[in-house]
Structure formats: C-alpha cells, structure tokens
Coordinates of C-alpha atoms and ligand atoms in Angstrom, one line a residue:
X765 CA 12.4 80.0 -25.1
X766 CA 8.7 81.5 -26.0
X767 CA 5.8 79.5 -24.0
X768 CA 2.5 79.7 -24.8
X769 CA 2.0 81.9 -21.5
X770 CA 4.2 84.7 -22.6
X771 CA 1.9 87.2 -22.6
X772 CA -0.2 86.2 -19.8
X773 CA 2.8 86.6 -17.3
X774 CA 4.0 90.1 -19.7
X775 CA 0.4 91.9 -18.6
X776 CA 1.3 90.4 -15.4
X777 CA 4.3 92.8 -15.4
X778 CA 6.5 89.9 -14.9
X779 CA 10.2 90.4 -15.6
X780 CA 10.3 87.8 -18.3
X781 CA 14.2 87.2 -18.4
X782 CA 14.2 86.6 -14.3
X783 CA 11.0 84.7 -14.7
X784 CA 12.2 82.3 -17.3
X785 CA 15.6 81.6 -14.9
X786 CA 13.4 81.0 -11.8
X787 CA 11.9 78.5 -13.7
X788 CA 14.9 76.7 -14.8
X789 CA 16.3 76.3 -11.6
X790 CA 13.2 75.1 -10.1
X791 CA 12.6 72.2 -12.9
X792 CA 16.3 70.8 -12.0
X793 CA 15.7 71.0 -8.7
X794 CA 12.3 69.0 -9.0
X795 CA 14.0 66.7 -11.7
X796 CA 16.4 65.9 -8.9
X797 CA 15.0 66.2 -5.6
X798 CA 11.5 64.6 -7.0
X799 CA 11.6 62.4 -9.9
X800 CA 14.6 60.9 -9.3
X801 CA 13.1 58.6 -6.6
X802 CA 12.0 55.2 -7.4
X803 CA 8.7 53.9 -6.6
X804 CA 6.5 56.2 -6.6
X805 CA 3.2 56.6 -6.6
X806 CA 0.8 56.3 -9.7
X807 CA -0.9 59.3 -8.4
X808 CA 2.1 61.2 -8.0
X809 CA 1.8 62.2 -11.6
X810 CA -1.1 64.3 -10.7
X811 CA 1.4 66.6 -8.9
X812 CA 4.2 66.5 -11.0
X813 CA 1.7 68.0 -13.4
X814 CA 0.4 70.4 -11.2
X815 CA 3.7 71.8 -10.5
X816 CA 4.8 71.5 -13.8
X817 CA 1.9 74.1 -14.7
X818 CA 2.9 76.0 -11.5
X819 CA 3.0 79.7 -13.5
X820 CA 1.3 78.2 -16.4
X821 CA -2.3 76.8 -16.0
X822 CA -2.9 77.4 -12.8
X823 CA -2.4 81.0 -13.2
X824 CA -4.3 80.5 -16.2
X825 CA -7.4 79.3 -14.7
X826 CA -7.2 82.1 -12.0
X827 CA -6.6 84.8 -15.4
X828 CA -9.9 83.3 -16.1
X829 CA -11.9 83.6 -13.3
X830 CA -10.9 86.7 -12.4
X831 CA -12.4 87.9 -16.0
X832 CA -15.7 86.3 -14.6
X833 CA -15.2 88.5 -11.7
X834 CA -14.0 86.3 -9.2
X835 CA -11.5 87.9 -7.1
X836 CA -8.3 86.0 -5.9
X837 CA -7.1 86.1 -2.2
X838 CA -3.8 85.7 -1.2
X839 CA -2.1 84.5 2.7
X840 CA 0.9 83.6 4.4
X841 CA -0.6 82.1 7.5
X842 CA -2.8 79.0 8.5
X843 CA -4.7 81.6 10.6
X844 CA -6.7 83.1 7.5
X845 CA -10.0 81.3 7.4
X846 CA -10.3 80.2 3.9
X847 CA -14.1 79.3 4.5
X848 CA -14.9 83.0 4.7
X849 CA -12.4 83.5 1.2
X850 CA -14.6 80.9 -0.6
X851 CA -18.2 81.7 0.6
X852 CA -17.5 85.2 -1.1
X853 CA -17.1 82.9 -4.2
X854 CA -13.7 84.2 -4.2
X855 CA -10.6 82.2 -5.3
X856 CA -8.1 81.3 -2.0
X857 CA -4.3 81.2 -2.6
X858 CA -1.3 80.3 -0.5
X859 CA 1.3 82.3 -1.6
X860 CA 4.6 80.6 -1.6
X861 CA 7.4 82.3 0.1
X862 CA 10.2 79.4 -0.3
X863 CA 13.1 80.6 -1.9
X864 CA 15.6 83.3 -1.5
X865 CA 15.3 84.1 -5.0
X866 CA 14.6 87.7 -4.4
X867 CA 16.5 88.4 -1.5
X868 CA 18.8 90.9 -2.4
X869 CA 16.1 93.1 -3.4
X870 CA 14.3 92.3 -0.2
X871 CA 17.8 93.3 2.1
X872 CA 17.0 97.1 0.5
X873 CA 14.2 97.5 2.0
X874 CA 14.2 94.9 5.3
X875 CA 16.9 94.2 7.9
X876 CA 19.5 91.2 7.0
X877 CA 19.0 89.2 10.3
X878 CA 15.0 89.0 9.0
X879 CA 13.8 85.3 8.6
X880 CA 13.9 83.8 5.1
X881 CA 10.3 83.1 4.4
X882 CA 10.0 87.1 5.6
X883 CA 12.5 87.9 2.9
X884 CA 11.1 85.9 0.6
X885 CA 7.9 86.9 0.2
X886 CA 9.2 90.4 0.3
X887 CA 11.7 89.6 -2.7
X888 CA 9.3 87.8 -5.0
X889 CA 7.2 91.0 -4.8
X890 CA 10.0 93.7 -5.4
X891 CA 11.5 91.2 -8.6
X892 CA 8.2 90.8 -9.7
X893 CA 8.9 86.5 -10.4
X894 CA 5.1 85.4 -8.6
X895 CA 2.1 85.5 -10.7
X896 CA 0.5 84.3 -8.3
X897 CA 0.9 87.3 -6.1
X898 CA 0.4 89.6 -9.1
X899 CA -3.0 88.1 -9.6
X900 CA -4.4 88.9 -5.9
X901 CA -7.2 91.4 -5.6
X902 CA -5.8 91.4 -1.8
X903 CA -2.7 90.0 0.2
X904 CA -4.4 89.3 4.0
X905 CA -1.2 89.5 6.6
X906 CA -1.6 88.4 10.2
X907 CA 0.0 90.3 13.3
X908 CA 1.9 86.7 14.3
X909 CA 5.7 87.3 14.8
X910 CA 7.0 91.0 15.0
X911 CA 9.1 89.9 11.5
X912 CA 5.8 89.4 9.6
X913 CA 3.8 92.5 11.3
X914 CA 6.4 94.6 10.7
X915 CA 7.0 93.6 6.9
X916 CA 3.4 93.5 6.1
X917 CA 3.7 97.7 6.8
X918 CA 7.0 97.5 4.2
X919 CA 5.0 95.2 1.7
X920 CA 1.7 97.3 1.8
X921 CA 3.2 100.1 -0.4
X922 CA 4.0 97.2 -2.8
X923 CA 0.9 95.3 -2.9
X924 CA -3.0 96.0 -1.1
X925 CA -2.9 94.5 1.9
X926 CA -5.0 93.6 4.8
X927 CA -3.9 92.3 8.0
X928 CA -5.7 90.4 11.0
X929 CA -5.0 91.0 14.4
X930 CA -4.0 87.3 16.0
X931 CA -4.4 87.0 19.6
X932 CA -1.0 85.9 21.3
X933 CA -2.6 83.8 24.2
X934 CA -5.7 81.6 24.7
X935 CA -7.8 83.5 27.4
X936 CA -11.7 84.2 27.1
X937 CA -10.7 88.0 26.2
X938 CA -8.3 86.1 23.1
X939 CA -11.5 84.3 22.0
X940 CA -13.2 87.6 22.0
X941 CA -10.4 89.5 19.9
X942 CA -10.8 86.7 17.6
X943 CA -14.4 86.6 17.3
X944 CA -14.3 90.1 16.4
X945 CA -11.2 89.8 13.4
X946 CA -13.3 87.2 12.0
X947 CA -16.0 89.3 11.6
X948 CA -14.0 92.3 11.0
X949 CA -12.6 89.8 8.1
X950 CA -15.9 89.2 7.0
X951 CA -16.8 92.4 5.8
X952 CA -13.4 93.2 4.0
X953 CA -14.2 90.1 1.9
X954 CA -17.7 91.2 1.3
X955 CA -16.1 94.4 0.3
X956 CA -13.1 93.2 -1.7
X957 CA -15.3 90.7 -3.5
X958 CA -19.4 92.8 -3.6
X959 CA -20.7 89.5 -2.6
X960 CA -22.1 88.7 0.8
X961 CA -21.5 85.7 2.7
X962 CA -24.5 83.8 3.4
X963 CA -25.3 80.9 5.9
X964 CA -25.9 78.2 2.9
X965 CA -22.6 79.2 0.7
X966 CA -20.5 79.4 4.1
X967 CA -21.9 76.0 5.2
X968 CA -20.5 74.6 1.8
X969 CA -17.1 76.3 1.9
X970 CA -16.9 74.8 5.6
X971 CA -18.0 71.2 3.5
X972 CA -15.4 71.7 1.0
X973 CA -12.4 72.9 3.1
X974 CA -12.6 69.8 5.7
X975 CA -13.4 67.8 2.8
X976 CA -9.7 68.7 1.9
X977 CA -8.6 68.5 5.4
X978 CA -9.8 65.1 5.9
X979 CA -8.6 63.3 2.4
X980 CA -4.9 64.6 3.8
X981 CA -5.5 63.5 7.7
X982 CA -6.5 60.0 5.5
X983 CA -3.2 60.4 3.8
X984 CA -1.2 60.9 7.5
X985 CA -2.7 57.9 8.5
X986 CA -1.4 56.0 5.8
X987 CA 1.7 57.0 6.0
X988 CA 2.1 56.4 9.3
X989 CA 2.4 52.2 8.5
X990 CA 5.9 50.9 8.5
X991 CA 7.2 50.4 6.0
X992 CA 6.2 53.9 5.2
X993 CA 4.3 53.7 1.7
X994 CA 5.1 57.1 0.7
X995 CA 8.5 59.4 1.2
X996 CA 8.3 62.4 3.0
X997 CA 9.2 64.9 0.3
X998 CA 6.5 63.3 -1.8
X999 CA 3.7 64.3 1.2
X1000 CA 5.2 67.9 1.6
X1001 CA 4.7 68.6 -2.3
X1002 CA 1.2 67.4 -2.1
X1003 CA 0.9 69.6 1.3
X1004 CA 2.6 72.7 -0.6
X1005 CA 0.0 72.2 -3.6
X1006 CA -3.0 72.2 -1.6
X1007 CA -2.6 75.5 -1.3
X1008 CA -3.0 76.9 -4.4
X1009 CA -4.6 74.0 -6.3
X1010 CA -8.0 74.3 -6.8
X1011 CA -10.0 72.6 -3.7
X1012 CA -12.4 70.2 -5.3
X1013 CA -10.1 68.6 -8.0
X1014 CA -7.2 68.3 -5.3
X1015 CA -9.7 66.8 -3.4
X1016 CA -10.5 64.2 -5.9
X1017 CA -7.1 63.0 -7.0
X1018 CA -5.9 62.4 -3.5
X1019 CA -8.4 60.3 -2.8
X1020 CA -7.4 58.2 -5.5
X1021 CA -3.6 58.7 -4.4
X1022 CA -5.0 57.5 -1.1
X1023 CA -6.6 54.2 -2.7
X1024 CA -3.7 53.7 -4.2
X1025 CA -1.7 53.9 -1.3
X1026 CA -4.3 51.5 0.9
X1027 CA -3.4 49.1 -1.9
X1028 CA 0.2 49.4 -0.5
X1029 CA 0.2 48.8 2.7
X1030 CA -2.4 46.0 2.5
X1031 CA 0.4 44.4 0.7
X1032 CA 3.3 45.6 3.3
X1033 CA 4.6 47.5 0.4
X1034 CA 6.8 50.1 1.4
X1035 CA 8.5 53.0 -0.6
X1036 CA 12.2 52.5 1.9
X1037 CA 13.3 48.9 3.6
X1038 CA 11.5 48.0 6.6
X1039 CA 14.5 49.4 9.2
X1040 CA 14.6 52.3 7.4
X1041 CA 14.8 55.1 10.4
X1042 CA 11.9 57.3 11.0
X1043 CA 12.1 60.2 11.5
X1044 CA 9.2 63.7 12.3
X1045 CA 9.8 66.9 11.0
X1046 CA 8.8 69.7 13.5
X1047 CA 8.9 73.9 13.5
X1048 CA 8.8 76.5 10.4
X1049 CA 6.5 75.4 7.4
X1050 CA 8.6 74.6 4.5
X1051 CA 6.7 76.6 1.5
X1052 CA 7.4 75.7 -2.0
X1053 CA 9.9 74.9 -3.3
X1054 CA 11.6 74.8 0.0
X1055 CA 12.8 71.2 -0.2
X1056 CA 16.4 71.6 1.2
X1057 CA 16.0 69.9 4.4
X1058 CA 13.5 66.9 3.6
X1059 CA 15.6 65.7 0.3
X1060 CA 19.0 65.7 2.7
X1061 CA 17.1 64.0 5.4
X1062 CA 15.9 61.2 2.6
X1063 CA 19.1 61.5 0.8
X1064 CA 21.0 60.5 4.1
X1065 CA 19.4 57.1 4.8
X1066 CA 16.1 58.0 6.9
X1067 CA 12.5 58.5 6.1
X1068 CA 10.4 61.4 6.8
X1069 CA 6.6 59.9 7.9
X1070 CA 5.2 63.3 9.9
X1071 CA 5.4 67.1 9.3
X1072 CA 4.6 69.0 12.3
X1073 CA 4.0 72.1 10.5
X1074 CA 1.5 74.7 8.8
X1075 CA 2.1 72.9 5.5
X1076 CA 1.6 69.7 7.1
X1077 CA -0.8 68.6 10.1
X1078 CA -1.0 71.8 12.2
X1079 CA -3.3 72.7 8.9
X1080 CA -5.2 69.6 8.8
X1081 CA -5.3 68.2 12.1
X1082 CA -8.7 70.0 13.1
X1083 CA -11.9 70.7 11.5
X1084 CA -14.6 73.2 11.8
X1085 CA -17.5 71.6 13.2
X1086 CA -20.2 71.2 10.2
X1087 CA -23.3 71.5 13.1
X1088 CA -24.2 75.5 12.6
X1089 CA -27.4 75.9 11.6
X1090 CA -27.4 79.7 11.3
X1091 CA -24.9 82.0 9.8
X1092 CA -23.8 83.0 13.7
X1093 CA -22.9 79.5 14.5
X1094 CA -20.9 78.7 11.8
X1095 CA -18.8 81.8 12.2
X1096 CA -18.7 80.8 16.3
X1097 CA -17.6 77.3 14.6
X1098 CA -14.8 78.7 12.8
X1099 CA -13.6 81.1 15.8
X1100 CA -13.2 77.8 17.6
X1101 CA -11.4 75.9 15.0
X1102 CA -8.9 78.6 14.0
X1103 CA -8.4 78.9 17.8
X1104 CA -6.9 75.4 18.3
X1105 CA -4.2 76.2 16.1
X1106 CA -0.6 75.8 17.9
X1107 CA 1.7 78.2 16.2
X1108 CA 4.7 79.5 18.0
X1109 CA 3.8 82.8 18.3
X1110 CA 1.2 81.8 21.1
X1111 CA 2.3 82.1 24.8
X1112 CA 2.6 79.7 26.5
X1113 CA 1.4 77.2 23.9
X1114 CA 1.9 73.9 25.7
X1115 CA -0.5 71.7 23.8
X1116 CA 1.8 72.3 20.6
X1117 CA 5.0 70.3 22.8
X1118 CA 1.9 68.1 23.8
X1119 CA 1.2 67.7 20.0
X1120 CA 4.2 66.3 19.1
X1121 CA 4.7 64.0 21.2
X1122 CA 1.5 62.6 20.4
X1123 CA 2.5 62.4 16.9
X1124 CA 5.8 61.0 17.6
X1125 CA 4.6 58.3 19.3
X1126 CA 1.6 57.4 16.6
X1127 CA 4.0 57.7 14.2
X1128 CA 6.0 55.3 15.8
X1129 CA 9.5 57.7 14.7
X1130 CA 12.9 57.3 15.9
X1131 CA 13.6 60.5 16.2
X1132 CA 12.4 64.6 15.5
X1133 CA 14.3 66.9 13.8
X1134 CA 13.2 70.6 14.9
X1135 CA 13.6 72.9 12.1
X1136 CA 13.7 76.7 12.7
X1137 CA 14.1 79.0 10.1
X1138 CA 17.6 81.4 11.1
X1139 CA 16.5 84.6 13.3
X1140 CA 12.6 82.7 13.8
X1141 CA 12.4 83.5 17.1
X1142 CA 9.3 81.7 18.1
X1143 CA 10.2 78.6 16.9
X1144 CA 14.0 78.4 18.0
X1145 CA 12.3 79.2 21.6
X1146 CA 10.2 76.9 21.6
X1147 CA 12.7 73.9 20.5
X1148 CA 14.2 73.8 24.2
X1149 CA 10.6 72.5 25.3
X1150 CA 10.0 70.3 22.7
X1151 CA 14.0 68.8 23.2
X1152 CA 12.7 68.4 27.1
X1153 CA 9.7 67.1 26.4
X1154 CA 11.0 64.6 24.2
X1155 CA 14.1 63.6 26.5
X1156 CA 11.0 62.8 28.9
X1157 CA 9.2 60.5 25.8
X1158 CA 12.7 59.2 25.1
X1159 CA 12.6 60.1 21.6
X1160 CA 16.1 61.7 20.5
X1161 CA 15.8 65.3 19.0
X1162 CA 18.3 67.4 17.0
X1163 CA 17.3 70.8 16.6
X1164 CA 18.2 72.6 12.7
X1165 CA 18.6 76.4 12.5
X1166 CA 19.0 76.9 8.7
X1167 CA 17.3 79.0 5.9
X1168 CA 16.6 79.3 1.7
X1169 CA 20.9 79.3 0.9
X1170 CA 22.3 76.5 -0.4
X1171 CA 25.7 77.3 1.4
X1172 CA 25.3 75.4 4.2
X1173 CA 24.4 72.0 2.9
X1174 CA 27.5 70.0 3.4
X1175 CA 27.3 71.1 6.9
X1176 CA 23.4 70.0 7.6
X1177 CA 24.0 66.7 5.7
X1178 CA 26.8 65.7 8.1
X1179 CA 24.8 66.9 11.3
X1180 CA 21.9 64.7 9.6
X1181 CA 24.0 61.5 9.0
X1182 CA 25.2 61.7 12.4
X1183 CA 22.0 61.9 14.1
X1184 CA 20.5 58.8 11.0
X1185 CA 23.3 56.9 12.5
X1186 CA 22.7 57.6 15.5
X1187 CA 19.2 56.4 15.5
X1188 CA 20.1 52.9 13.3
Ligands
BJ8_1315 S1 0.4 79.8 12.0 S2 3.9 79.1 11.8 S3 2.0 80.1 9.0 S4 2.7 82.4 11.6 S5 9.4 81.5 10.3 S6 7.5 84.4 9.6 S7 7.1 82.7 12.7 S8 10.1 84.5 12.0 S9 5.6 81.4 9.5 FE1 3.7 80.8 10.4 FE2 1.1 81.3 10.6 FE3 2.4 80.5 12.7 FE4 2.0 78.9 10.8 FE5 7.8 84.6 11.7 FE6 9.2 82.4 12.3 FE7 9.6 83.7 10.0 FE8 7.3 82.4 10.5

C-alpha cells in the first residue's frame, strides 16, 4: 500500500517490498503485545503514536534537519556521551538492533554463534530496512565486548563509522584512557558536524539530557508502589523511545505521563491486583521491538516493576553533575558520569551485583529474572554472581539465555510460569 513516505524511504535506498513487511509484522506485534492490555495510561497514547510514526515522522523530522544542516549521530551503547552529540547541535539517535529480521544476511558476513543484537544491527544494514541508520552522518561503535569490536570492523565497509576505546577496568590509568576518548570524541564531532562545542551549548545539552534522565528516574519511582501503576512492557517502550525521540518533547509528555501516574497511586490504583508477583528484569538491553521476554513474563501472571538494563536504569540512574563552570569541568564531569556506568564488559564490576540488589530490595520484587542474550558472554558470566548474591538477599533468581527467534517461546513461557508460581 503507497504511504505518504514512499519516497522519502526510496532516496533512502530502502528496499521498499522488505520495508513494507517489516512494518507489518511489527504493527501486529504492537497490536498484540501493546494495545491489547487494559488500563492503560492516558499518556500512553503519546507512544503509541510515536511508534506508530517510527519510519514515518520521525525520520521525517530528521530528513529535515539534516537539509538545515544538522547532522544525525547514530550509537549502540550507553557509553556514547550524547551531551557532546548535542552541543555540536547535532541530532542523537539510538539505533535499534532488536530483531533478527536481517539475520540471514548478517550470517554471510559474521559467525553464527554471534549474539543477536550483533546480528541485528549487522542485518538491518546489509537489508537496507533502518532509515534510521540510513540517515546517520556517522555510526560511533565502542570497543565493549569482542562481538561488537570485531563487527564494528565488518560494518565499517557498510556504513562510516567511528569507534571509542572503553576502558575494561576502573583504575586511575582507566579514568585517564577515558578522559582522553572523550576528548578524542570531541573533535570527531566537531569534525563530522563544523561546529565547535562550546562551554555554554555543552552546559545546556548536560541540562537537557539529565532533564530526560530525571523525568524517567521520576517514572522508576512510581512504579516502584504496589500495586504497580504501570506494566512493565509499557516502561520498556517509553525506555526504547527515548532514544530516538526528540529530547525536549519526550521530556515534556512524560512528565505529564508521570502526573498522570501520581494520580494513580495516590488513589492505590494499580494496573495488575495487589498480589500480583513482582518481578526485576536484569542483563542485555532489550532494543526495539524486542519485547519477547517482557510480554511472556506479563502474559504468565507476574509484573515487571524494574529493568536493570541500558534501556532501563543503568541509562538513567546517574547524572552528570551540572556544577562546571568552564568547558574543562564539564568534560571532567561527563568522564566521571560515563565512568559509573556498570556494564558487563567491566572487570570485576562488583557495584553492578551491588546494584541490583539495591534495586531489588526498593523495588520490593519477588524475584529477578537474568536475561542474557545466547553467546553474550559478559552477561551470562556475570549471572553466577548476581544468582549468589541474591541467594545471600534471599531473593530467588532464574537466569534466561534466549535471543530475537520466536522458536523457543513455548519453552521460556513454561520456565517462566514455573518460576511465577513459584514465587505466588
Ligand atoms: S553499556 S550492555 S549497551 S555494551 S548483548 S553486544 S555485551 S555480546 S550490548 Fe551493551 Fe553498552 Fe554494555 Fe550497555 Fe556484546 Fe552481550 Fe551482545 Fe551486548
């Protein structure tokens, strides 16, 4: 069926036929996975647009800029400062990489036994289905687990890419290495974009990005009151969105969401019966439209009220401190804050099995599920420390190895089930 943005996505050099299909698929699989549920929130409708438009006015508005000269930067990882992207007046995207729609095109050129988010970044490139990604000026990569490091070398004869070196441990040298990617990252923007980044429009990108950060740590908070106002797929969508919506507007509406929700729980409302069980998700990010997990989790009787994860609060849990006076400062600022972040890929990381247990307990859950993408290394480590750690906490744990396919869902929801009943 023709749509109005036809041609946009044609001088995109999307392939229209595979385009249109992708589409299809991922409006039934919103239809049922999303507005199925009862309840929901007013300001839910926000997002339901947003992702309605997902290839559509969104790339639209970024089509535009980019004729104003704006440039459009596009990341995988939590560990790109998007302060630095926005100071440069340049446009900051999160590029999805949450279905295995191009995967056989990605097995070409990558080993099978690569994770799926690998693959699927990889594949929406090679079947040309992600305007988003056709629309970046530059794709910035990170040296985090061997998978991506090695892919971004495979994906740079695709697509220009850039990639920061991420320190693997948390000594004063790390800090250094850090210091000097940041700045190294600096001038690649400054570069990419012919703009240079100056104290005053840094110290308003450093405004606007907590600003964001905090409106969703208001929304955790929220949700953390039993009954649970809000489900848990419902949070991860608005997570997802965050990173590609525009900042500001995002900004705004979920402040409203929040009102709405303080309405809620001032009035014990919740969006699942009081006894519902509770449950944290922990591991991988889940980028869009990865929703597998968190609808069979909802779908079997429980509620989902924390995501420990990049799109959830390892993103939002800390901010960059809004004290620097002078350009230096800030940039020390952000080292510091990009520094706390726990990913896997850090040895030894113990503050991230610290982490959840922290948010286990404020979230008053049940139990954890740890989710690890299939041949994710990092994060399948890691989930015999957290599974100790909370044994110790006496929270029970059941630890998910899974990835984009839909071929094992009869298998997860019965391993689910058990552990929901379990937990009742
Ligand atoms: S800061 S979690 S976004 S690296 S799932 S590709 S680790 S094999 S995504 Fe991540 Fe940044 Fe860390 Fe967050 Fe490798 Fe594992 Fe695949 Fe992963």
């Amino acid at each position: 069926m023709p749509t109005p943005y036809d041609e946009m996505w044609e001088k995109l050099n999307l392939d229209l036929p595979a385009h249109e299909g992708l589409l299809q698929v991922l409006g039934k699989f919103y239809g049922d996975i999303y507005l199925s549920q009862e309840g929901r929130l007013k300001g839910m409708e926000y997002l339901d647009f947003v992702l309605s438009e997902v290839h559509g006015l969104r790339i639209q508005e970024l089509q535009e800029a980019k004729a104003r000269g704006r440039k459009v930067i596009g990341t995988f990882c939590i560990f790109v400062p998007e302060e630095l992207v926005l100071a440069a007046d340049a446009i900051h995207v999160g590029l999805c990489a949450g279905a295995d729609i191009g995967k056989e095109a990605a097995e070409k050129i990558l080993p099978r036994n690569t994770c799926a988010l690998i693959k699927s970044f990889v594949g929406f490139k090679l079947a040309r289905l992600c305007p988003f990604m056709e629309s970046c000026d530059l794709v910035v990569g990170e040296t985090t687990c061997d998978g991506k490091k090695k892919a971004y070398e495979i994906f740079a004869n695709y697509a220009p890419v850039y990639v920061m070196e991420i320190p693997q441990m948390k000594n004063a040298c790390d800090w250094d290495l850090w210091k000097a990617e940041i700045q190294r990252f600096r001038e690649e923007i400054e570069a990419v974009t012919g703009r240079k980044i100056t104290a005053p429009k840094l110290r308003e990108a450093i405004r606007l990005v907590n600003r964001r950060r905090r409106v969703l740590q208001r929304l955790n908070k929220l949700r953390a009151a039993v009954p649970t106002p809000i489900s848990g797929r419902d949070v991860l969508l608005i997570n997802q969105i965050s990173f590609y919506d525009d900042p500001t507007r995002f900004t705004d509406k979920m402040e409203i969401l929040c009102d709405e929700l303080e309405d809620r729980v001032k009035a014990g409302q919740g969006i699942v019966p009081h006894k519902t069980p509770r449950l944290l998700l922990s591991g991988c990010p889940m980028a869009v439209p990865n929703w597998k997990l968190p609808y069979l989790v909802e779908s079997s009787g429980a509620v989902i009220v924390g995501e420990e994860s990049c799109i959830g609060t390892r993103n939002t849990r800390d901010l960059v401190d809004e004290g620097g006076e002078s350009l230096k400062d800030m940039l020390d600022f952000i080292v510091d804050r990009y520094m706390k972040i726990d990913c896997a890929c850090f040895t030894p990381n113990a503050e991230r099995v610290e982490h959840i247990v922290d948010l286990a307990r404020e979230l008053r859950v049940d139990g954890v599920i740890h989710y690890a993408l299939s041949f994710c290394q990092p994060y399948a480590m890691e989930a015999f420390k957290v599974e100790k750690a909370l044994q110790n906490a006496e929270i029970p744990m059941m630890s998910l190895e899974t990835d984009y396919s839909l071929e094992d869902v009869g298998q997860l929801k019965t391993r689910v089930e058990a552990f929901v009943e379990m937990l009742r």
